[in-house]
Tab-separated table of C-alpha atoms and ligand atoms in Angstrom:
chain	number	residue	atom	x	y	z
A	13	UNK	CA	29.221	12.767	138.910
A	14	UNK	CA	28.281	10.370	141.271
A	15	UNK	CA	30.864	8.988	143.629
A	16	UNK	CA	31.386	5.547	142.395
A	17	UNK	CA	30.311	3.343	144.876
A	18	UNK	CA	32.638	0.899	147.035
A	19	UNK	CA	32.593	-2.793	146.395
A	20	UNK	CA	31.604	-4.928	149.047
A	21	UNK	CA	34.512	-5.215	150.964
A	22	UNK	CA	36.284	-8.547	150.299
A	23	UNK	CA	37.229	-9.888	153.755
A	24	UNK	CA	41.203	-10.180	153.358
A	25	UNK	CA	41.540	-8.767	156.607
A	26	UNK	CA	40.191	-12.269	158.231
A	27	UNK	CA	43.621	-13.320	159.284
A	28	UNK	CA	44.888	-12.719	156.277
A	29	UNK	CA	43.152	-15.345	154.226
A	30	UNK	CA	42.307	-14.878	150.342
A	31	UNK	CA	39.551	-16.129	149.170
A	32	UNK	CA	38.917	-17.887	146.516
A	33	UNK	CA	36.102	-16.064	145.010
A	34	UNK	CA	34.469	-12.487	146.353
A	35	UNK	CA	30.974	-11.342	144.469
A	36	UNK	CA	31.829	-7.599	143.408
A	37	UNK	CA	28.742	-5.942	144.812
A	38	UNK	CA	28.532	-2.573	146.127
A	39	UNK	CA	24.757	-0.129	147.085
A	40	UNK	CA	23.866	-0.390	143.454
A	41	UNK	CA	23.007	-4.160	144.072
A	42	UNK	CA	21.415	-3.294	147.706
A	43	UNK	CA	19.217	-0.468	146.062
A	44	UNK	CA	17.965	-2.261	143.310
A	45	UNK	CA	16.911	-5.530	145.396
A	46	UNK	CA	15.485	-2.554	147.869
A	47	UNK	CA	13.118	-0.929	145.250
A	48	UNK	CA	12.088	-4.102	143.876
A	49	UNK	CA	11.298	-4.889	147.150
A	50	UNK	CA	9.461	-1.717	147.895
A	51	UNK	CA	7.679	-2.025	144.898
A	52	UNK	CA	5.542	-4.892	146.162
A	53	UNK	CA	6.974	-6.813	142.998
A	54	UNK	CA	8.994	-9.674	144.429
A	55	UNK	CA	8.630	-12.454	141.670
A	56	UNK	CA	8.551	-12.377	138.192
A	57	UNK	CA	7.515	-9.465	136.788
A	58	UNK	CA	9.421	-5.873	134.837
A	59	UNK	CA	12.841	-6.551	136.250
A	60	UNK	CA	13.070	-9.772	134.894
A	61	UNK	CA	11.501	-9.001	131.146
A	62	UNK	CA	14.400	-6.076	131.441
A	63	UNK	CA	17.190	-8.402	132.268
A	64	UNK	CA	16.065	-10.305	129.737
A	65	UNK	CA	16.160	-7.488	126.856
A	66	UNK	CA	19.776	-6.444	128.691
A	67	UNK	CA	21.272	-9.341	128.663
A	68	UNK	CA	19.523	-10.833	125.194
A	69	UNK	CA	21.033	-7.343	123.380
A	70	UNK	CA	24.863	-7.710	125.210
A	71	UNK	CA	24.840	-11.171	123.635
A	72	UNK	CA	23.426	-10.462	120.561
A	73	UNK	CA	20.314	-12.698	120.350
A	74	UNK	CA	16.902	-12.135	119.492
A	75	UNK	CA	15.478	-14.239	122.621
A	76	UNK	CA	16.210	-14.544	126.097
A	77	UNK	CA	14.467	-16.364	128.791
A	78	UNK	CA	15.521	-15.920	132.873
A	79	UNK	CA	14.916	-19.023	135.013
A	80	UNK	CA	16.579	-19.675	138.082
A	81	UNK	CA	19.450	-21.676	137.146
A	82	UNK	CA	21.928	-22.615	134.347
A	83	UNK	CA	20.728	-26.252	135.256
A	84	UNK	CA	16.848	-25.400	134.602
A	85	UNK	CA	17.941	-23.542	131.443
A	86	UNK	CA	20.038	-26.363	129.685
A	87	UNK	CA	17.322	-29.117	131.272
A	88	UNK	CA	14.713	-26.398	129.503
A	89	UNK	CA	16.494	-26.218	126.482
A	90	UNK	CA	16.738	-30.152	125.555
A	91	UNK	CA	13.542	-30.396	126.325
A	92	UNK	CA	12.035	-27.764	123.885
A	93	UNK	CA	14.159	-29.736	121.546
A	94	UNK	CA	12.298	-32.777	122.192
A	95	UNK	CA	15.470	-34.849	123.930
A	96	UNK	CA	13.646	-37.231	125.648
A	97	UNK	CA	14.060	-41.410	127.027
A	98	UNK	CA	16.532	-43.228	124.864
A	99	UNK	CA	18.341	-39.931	123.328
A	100	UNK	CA	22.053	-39.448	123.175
A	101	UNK	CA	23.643	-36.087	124.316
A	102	UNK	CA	27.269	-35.537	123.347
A	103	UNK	CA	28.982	-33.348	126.407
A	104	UNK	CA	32.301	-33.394	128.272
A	105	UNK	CA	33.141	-35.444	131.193
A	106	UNK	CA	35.352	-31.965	132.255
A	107	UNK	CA	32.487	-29.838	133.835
A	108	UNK	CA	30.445	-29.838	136.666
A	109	UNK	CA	27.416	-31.977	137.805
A	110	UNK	CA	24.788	-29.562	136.401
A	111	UNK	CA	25.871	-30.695	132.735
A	112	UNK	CA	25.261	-34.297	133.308
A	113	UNK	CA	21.876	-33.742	135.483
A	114	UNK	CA	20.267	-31.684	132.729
A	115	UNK	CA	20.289	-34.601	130.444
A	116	UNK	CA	19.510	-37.263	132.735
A	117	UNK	CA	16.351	-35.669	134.117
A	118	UNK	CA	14.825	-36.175	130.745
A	119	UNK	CA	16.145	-39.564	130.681
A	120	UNK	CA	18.715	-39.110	128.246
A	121	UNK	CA	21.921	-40.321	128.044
A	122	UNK	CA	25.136	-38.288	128.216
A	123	UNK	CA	27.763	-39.478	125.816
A	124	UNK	CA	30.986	-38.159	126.999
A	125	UNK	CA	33.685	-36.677	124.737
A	126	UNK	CA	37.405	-36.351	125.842
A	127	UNK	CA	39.002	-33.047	125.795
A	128	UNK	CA	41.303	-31.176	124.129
A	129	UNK	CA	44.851	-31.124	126.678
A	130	UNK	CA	45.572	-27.043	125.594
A	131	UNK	CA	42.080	-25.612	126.246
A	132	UNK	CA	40.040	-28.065	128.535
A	133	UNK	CA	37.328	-27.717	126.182
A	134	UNK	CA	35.766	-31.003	124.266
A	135	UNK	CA	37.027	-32.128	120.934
A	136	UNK	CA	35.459	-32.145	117.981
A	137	UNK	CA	37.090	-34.969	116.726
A	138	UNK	CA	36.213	-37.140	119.911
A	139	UNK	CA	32.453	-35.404	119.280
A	140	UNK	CA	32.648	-36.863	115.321
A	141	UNK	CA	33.278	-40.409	116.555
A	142	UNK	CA	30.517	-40.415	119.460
A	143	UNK	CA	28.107	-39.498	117.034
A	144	UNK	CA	25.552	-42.469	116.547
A	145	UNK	CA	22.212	-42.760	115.159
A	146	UNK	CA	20.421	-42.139	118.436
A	147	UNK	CA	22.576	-38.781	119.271
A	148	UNK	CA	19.955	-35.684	119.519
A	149	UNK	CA	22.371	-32.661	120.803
A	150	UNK	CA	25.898	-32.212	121.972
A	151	UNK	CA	26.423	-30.239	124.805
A	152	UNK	CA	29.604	-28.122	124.786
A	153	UNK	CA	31.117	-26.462	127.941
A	154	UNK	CA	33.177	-23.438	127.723
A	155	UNK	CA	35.485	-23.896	130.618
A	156	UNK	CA	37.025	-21.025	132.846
A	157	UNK	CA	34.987	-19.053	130.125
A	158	UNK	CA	37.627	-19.944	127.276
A	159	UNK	CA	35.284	-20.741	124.158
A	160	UNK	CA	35.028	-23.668	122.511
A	161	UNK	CA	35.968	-24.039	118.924
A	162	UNK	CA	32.421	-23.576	117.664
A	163	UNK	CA	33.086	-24.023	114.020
A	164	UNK	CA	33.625	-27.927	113.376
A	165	UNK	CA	30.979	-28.394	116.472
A	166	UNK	CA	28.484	-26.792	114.162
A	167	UNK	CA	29.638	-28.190	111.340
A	168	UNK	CA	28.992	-31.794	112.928
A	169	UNK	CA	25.846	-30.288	114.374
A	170	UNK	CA	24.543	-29.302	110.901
A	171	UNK	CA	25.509	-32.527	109.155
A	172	UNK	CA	24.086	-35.195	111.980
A	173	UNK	CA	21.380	-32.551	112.773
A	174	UNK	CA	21.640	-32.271	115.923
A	175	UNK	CA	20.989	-29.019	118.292
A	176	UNK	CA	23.575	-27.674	120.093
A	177	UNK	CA	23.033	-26.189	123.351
A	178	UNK	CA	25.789	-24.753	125.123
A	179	UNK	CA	26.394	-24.810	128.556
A	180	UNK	CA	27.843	-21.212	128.824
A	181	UNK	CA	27.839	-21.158	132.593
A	182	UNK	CA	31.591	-19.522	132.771
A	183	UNK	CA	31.054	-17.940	129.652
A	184	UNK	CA	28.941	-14.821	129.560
A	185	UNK	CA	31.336	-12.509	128.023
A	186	UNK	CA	33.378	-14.611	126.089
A	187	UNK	CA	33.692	-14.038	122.464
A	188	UNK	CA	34.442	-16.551	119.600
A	189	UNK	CA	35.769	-15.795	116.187
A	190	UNK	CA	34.035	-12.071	116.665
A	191	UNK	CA	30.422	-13.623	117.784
A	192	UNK	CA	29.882	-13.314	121.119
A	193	UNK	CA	29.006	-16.721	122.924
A	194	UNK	CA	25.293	-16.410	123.182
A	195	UNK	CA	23.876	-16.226	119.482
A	196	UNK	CA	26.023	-19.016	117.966
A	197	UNK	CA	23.816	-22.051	118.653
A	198	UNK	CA	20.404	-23.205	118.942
A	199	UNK	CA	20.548	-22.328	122.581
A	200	UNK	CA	23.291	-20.767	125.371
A	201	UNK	CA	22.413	-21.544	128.761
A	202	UNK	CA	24.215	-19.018	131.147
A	203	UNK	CA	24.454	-19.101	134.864
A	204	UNK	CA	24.277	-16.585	137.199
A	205	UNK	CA	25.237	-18.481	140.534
A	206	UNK	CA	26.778	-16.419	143.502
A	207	UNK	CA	30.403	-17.390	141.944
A	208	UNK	CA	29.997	-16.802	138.594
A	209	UNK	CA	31.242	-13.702	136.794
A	210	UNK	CA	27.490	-11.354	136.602
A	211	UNK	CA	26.165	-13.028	139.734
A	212	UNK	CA	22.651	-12.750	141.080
A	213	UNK	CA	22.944	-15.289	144.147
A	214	UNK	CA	21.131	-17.879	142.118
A	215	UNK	CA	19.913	-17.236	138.568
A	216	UNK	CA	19.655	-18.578	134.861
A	217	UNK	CA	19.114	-17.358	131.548
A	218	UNK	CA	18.791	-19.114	127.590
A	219	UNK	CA	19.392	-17.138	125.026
A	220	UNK	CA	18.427	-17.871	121.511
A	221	UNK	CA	17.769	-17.000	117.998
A	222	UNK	CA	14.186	-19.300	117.388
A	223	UNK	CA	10.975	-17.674	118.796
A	224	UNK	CA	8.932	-20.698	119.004
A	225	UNK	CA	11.876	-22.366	121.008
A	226	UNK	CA	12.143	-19.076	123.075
A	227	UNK	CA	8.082	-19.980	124.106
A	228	UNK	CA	8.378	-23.014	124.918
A	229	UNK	CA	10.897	-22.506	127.066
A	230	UNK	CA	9.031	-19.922	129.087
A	231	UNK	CA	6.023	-21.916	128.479
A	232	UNK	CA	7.870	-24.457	130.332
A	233	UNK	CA	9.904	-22.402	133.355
A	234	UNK	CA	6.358	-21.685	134.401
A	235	UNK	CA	4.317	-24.704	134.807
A	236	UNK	CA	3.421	-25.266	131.114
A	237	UNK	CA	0.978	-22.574	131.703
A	238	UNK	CA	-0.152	-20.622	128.815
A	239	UNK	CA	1.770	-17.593	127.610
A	240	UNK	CA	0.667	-14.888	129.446
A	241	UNK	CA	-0.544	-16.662	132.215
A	242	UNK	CA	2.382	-14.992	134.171
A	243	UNK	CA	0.821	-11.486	133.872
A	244	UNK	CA	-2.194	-13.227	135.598
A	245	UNK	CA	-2.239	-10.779	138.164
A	246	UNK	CA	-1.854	-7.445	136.092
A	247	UNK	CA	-4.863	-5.320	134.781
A	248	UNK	CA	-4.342	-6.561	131.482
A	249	UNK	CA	-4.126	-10.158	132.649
A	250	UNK	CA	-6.926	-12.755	133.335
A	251	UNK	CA	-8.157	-15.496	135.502
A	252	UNK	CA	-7.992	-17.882	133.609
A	253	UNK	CA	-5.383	-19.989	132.892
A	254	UNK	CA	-4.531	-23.448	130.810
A	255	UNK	CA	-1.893	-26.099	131.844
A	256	UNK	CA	-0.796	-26.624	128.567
A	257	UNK	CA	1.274	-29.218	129.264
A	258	UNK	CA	3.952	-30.802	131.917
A	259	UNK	CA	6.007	-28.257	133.210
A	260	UNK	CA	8.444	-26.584	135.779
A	261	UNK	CA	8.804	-24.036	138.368
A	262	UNK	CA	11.907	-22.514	137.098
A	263	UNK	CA	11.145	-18.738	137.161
A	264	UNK	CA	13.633	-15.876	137.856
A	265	UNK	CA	12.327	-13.540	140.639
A	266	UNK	CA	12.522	-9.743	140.204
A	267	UNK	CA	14.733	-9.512	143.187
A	268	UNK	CA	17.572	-11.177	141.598
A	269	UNK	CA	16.910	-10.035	138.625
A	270	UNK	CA	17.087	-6.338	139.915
A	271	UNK	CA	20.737	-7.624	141.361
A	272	UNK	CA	21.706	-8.340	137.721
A	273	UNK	CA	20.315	-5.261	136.102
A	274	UNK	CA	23.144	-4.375	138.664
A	275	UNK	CA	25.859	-6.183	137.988
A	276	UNK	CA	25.600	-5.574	134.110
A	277	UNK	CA	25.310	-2.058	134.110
A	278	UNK	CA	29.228	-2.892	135.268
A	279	UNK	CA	29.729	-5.758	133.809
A	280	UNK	CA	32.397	-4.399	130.998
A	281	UNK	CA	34.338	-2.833	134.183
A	282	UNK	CA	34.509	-6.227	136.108
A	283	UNK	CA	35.288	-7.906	132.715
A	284	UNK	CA	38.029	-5.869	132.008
A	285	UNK	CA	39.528	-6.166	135.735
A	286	UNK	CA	39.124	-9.994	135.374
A	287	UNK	CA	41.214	-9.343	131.820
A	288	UNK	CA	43.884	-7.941	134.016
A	289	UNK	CA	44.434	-9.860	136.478
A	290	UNK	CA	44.468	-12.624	134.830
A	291	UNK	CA	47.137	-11.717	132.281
A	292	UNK	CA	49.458	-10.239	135.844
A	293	UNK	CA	49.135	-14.128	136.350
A	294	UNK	CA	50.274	-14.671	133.554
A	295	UNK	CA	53.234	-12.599	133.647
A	296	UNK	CA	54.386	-13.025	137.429
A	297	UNK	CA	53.988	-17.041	136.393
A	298	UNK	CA	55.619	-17.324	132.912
A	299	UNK	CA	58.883	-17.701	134.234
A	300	UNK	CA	58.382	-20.367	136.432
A	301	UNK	CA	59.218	-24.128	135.541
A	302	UNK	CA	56.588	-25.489	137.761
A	303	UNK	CA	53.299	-24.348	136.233
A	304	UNK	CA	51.454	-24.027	133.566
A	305	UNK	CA	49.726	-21.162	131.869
A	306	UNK	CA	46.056	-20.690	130.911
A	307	UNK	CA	45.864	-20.778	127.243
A	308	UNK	CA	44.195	-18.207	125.284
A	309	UNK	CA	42.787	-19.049	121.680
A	310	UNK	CA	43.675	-16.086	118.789
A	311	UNK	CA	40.755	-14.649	117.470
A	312	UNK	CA	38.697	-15.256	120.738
A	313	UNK	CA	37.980	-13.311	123.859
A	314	UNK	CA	38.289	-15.381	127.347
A	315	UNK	CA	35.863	-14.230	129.854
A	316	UNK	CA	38.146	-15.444	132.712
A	317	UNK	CA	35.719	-17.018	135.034
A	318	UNK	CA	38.330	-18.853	136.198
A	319	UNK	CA	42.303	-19.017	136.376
A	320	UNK	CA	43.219	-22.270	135.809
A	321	UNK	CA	46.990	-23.578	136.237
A	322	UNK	CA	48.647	-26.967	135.705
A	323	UNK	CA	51.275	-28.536	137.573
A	324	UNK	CA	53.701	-29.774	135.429
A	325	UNK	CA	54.556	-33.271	136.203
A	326	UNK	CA	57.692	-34.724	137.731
A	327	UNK	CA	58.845	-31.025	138.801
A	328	UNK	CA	57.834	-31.594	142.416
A	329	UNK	CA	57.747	-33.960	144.951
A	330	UNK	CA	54.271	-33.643	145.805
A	331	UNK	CA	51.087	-34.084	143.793
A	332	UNK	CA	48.485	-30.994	143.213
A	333	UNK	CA	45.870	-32.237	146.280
A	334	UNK	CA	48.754	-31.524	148.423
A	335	UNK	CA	49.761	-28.002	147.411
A	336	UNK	CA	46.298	-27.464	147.453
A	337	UNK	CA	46.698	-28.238	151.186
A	338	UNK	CA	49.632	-26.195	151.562
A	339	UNK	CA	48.033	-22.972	149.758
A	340	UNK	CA	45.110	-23.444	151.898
A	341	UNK	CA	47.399	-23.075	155.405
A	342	UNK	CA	49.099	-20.723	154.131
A	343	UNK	CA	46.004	-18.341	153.783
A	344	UNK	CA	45.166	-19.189	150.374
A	345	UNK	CA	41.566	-19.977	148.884
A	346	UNK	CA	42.312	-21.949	145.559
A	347	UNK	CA	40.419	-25.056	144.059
A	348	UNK	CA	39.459	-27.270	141.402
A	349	UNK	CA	37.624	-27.199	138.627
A	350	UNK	CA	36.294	-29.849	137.593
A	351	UNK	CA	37.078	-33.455	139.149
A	352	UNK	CA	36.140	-35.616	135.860
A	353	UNK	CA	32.014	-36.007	136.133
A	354	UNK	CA	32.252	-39.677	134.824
A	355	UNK	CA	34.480	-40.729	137.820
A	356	UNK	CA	31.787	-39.848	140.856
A	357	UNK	CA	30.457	-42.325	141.841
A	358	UNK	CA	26.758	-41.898	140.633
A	359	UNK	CA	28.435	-42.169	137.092
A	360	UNK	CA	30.440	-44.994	137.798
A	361	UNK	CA	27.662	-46.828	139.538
A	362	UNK	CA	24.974	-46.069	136.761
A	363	UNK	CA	27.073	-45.806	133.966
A	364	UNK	CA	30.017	-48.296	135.117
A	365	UNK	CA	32.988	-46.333	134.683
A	366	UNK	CA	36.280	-46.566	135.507
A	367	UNK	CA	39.310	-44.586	135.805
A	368	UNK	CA	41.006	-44.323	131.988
A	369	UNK	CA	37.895	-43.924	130.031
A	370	UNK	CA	38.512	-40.408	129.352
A	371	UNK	CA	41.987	-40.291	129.718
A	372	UNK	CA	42.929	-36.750	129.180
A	373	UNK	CA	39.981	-35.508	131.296
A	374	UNK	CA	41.375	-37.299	133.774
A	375	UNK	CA	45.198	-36.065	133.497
A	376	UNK	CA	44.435	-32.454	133.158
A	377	UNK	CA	41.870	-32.916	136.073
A	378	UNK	CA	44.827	-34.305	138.177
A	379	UNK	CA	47.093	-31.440	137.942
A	380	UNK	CA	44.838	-28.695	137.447
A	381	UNK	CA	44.358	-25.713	140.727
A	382	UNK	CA	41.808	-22.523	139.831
A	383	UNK	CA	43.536	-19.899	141.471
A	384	UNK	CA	41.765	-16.493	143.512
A	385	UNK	CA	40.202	-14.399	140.151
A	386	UNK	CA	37.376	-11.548	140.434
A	387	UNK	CA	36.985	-7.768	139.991
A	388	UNK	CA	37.418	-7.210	143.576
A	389	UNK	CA	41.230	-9.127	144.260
A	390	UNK	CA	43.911	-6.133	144.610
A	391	UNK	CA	47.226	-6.704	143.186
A	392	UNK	CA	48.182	-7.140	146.487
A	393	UNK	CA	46.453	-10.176	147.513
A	394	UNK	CA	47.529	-11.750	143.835
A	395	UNK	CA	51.247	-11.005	144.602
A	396	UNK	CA	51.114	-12.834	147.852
A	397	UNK	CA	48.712	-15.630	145.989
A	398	UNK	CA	51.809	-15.756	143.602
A	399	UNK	CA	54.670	-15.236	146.179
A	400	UNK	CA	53.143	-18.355	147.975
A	401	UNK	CA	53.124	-20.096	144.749
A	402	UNK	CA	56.340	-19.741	143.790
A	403	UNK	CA	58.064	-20.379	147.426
A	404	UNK	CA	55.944	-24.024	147.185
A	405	UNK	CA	57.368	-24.587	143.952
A	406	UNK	CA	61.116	-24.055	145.161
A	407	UNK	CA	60.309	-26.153	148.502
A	408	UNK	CA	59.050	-29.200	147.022
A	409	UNK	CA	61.246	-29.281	144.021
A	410	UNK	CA	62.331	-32.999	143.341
B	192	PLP	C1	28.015	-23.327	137.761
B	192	PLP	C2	27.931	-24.250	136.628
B	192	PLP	C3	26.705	-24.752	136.169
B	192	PLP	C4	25.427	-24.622	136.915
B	192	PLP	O1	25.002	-23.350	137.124
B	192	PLP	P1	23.746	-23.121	138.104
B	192	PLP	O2	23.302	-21.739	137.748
B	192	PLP	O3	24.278	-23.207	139.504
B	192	PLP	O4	22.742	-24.148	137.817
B	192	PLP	C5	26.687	-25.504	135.005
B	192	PLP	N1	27.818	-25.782	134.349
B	192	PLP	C6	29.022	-25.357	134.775
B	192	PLP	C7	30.238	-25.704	133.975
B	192	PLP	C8	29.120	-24.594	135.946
B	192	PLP	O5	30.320	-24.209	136.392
């Protein structure tokens, strides 16, 4: 046996600081990137058509198609369903900017739906009433990697026809109902951004069930070139090649994709550390008055991107931007995920909105902090993460 190698070393010993996230990369990421390197093979080419097949199989879906962003794949996927000018989307205003920006480069228009309070995730009912009859696709967002009830979503989906493509960014991993997030809808768009939980630096992938959609997709990551034009420079590849129509430079490069190969050959270990540490929150938290816990749904497995508490209100005398501050000088790297997307000020500007339109979004926004979470955090650093916690709460009490 092998020794097993040592992860990257997280830097705690900076003064003492915790970060708030720490990729979990050790030589087998460094080796891989190496030979792909070495083998003169730097953009798309085997490595990526394997990462594909790995990742494609781990979610259980006959396609998969790598591009270089979650963004590129959900813009990718509403396009190879034809969303175009004048469409409605249905997504939620509790995500990040990605969601929006997908739907607005093809000139569509997102429709938000408010959340559910418990999970953070949008609700179906809110979905059911958005509905009109220029609404194409809802986008659903499984946030901190806790699935989305799927069921009624495809139930609406099914009677409306509509497509659902799912902005799995946080969710590779996750698990709903005994189907693993990635073969449930028409398309899952996953990311694989330096933060997320199988990280290549930057890096995308769809996953899907439809060949013809799969295609098109690649089709379009590539230029609209046609199909093979990638293996232009093989032996078995030609000259010749046909812009087919309008497309993209989206591609994954072999380099990151020999990074992933990487990361998923672990990914069950990092999972299952994630798994842990989150439920030591859990525990070491229950008991306090001041927070509240992540929720987990029976019947579904969390993938724990990220650890998401709640202040509860009129327990302290200060609001969550200032403990924020106080972790922070106090050596601790936590955050927030997400300030509502409707409420920047591109959205309100474009769209006109204003603060109440979504109002639960925006009261689980307010009080919500994403605490340190990856592979790589020791028990250690998450005691002192919850010692700090817990001293805060007792200081500020009202
Ligand atoms: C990170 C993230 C994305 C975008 O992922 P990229 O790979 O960086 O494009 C999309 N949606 C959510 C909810 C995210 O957190």
């Amino acid at each position: 046996m092998p020794r097993p190698p040592r992860a990257a070393r997280a830097p705690h010993g900076h003064r003492g600081f915790i970060p708030f996230c720490v990729p979990y990369t050790d030589r087998r990421e460094v080796e891989g990137a190496a030979q792909a390197i070495r083998s003169g093979w730097l953009t798309t080419g085997p490595r990526v058509s394997r990462f594909e097949s790995a990742v494609r199989r781990s979610v259980g879906a006959r396609h998969a198609v790598a591009v270089n962003s979650c963004t590129a794949a959900m813009h990718l996927s509403l396009a190879a369903r034809g969303i175009k000018e004048g469409d409605e989307v249905i997504t939620s205003p509790y995500t990040f900017a990605a969601t929006g920006e997908a739907i607005l480069y093809l000139r569509a228009r997102p429709v938000f739906a408010d959340i559910i309070s418990a999970t953070l995730n949008i609700d179906p009912h809110a979905v059911e009433r958005a509905v009109t009859r220029r609404t194409r696709a809802i986008v659903p967002v499984h946030i901190a990697g806790l699935p989305c009830d799927m069921d009624p979503l495809l139930d609406i989906a099914r009677r409306h026809r509509l497509a659902i493509i799912e902005d799995a960014a946080h969710a590779l991993g996750a698990v709903y109902g005994g189907r693993p997030i990635g073969s449930l809808s028409d398309a899952t768009c996953l990311s694989f951004y330096a933060t997320k939980n199988l990280a290549t630096g930057e890096g995308g992938m769809v996953t899907l069930n439809d060949r013809e959609m799969a295609d098109r997709i690649r089709r379009l990551s590539l230029h609209g070139l046609s199909r093979d034009a990638w293996k232009r420079y093989t032996r078995a590849g030609s000259w010749r090649y046909d812009v087919v129509e309008l497309g993209y430079k989206y591609n994954m490069t072999d380099v990151a994709a020999a990074i992933g190969l990487a990361q998923l050959s672990k990914f069950r270990d990092m999972q299952a550390k994630r798994l842990r540490l989150a439920r030591r929150y859990c525990a070491l938290l229950g008991q306090s008055d001041t927070y509240e816990l992540p929720t987990e749904l029976p019947g579904s497995t969390h993938a724990w991107h990220l650890y998401v508490l709640r202040l509860r209100s009129g327990v302290l005398r200060i609001e969550r931007d200032r403990l924020l501050h106080l972790l922070r000088a106090r050596g601790i790297g936590a955050s927030v995920h997400f300030l509502p997307l409707h409420l920047h000020s591109f959205y309100r500007r474009t769209f006109g909105y204003t603060a109440g339109a979504f109002p639960r979004t925006e009261a689980e926004s307010a009080r919500a902090l994403s605490l340190p979470l990856y592979p790589g955090l020791s028990t250690r650093a998450q005691d002192r993460v919850v010692e700090v916690l817990l001293d805060l709460a007792e200081r500020h009490r009202r």
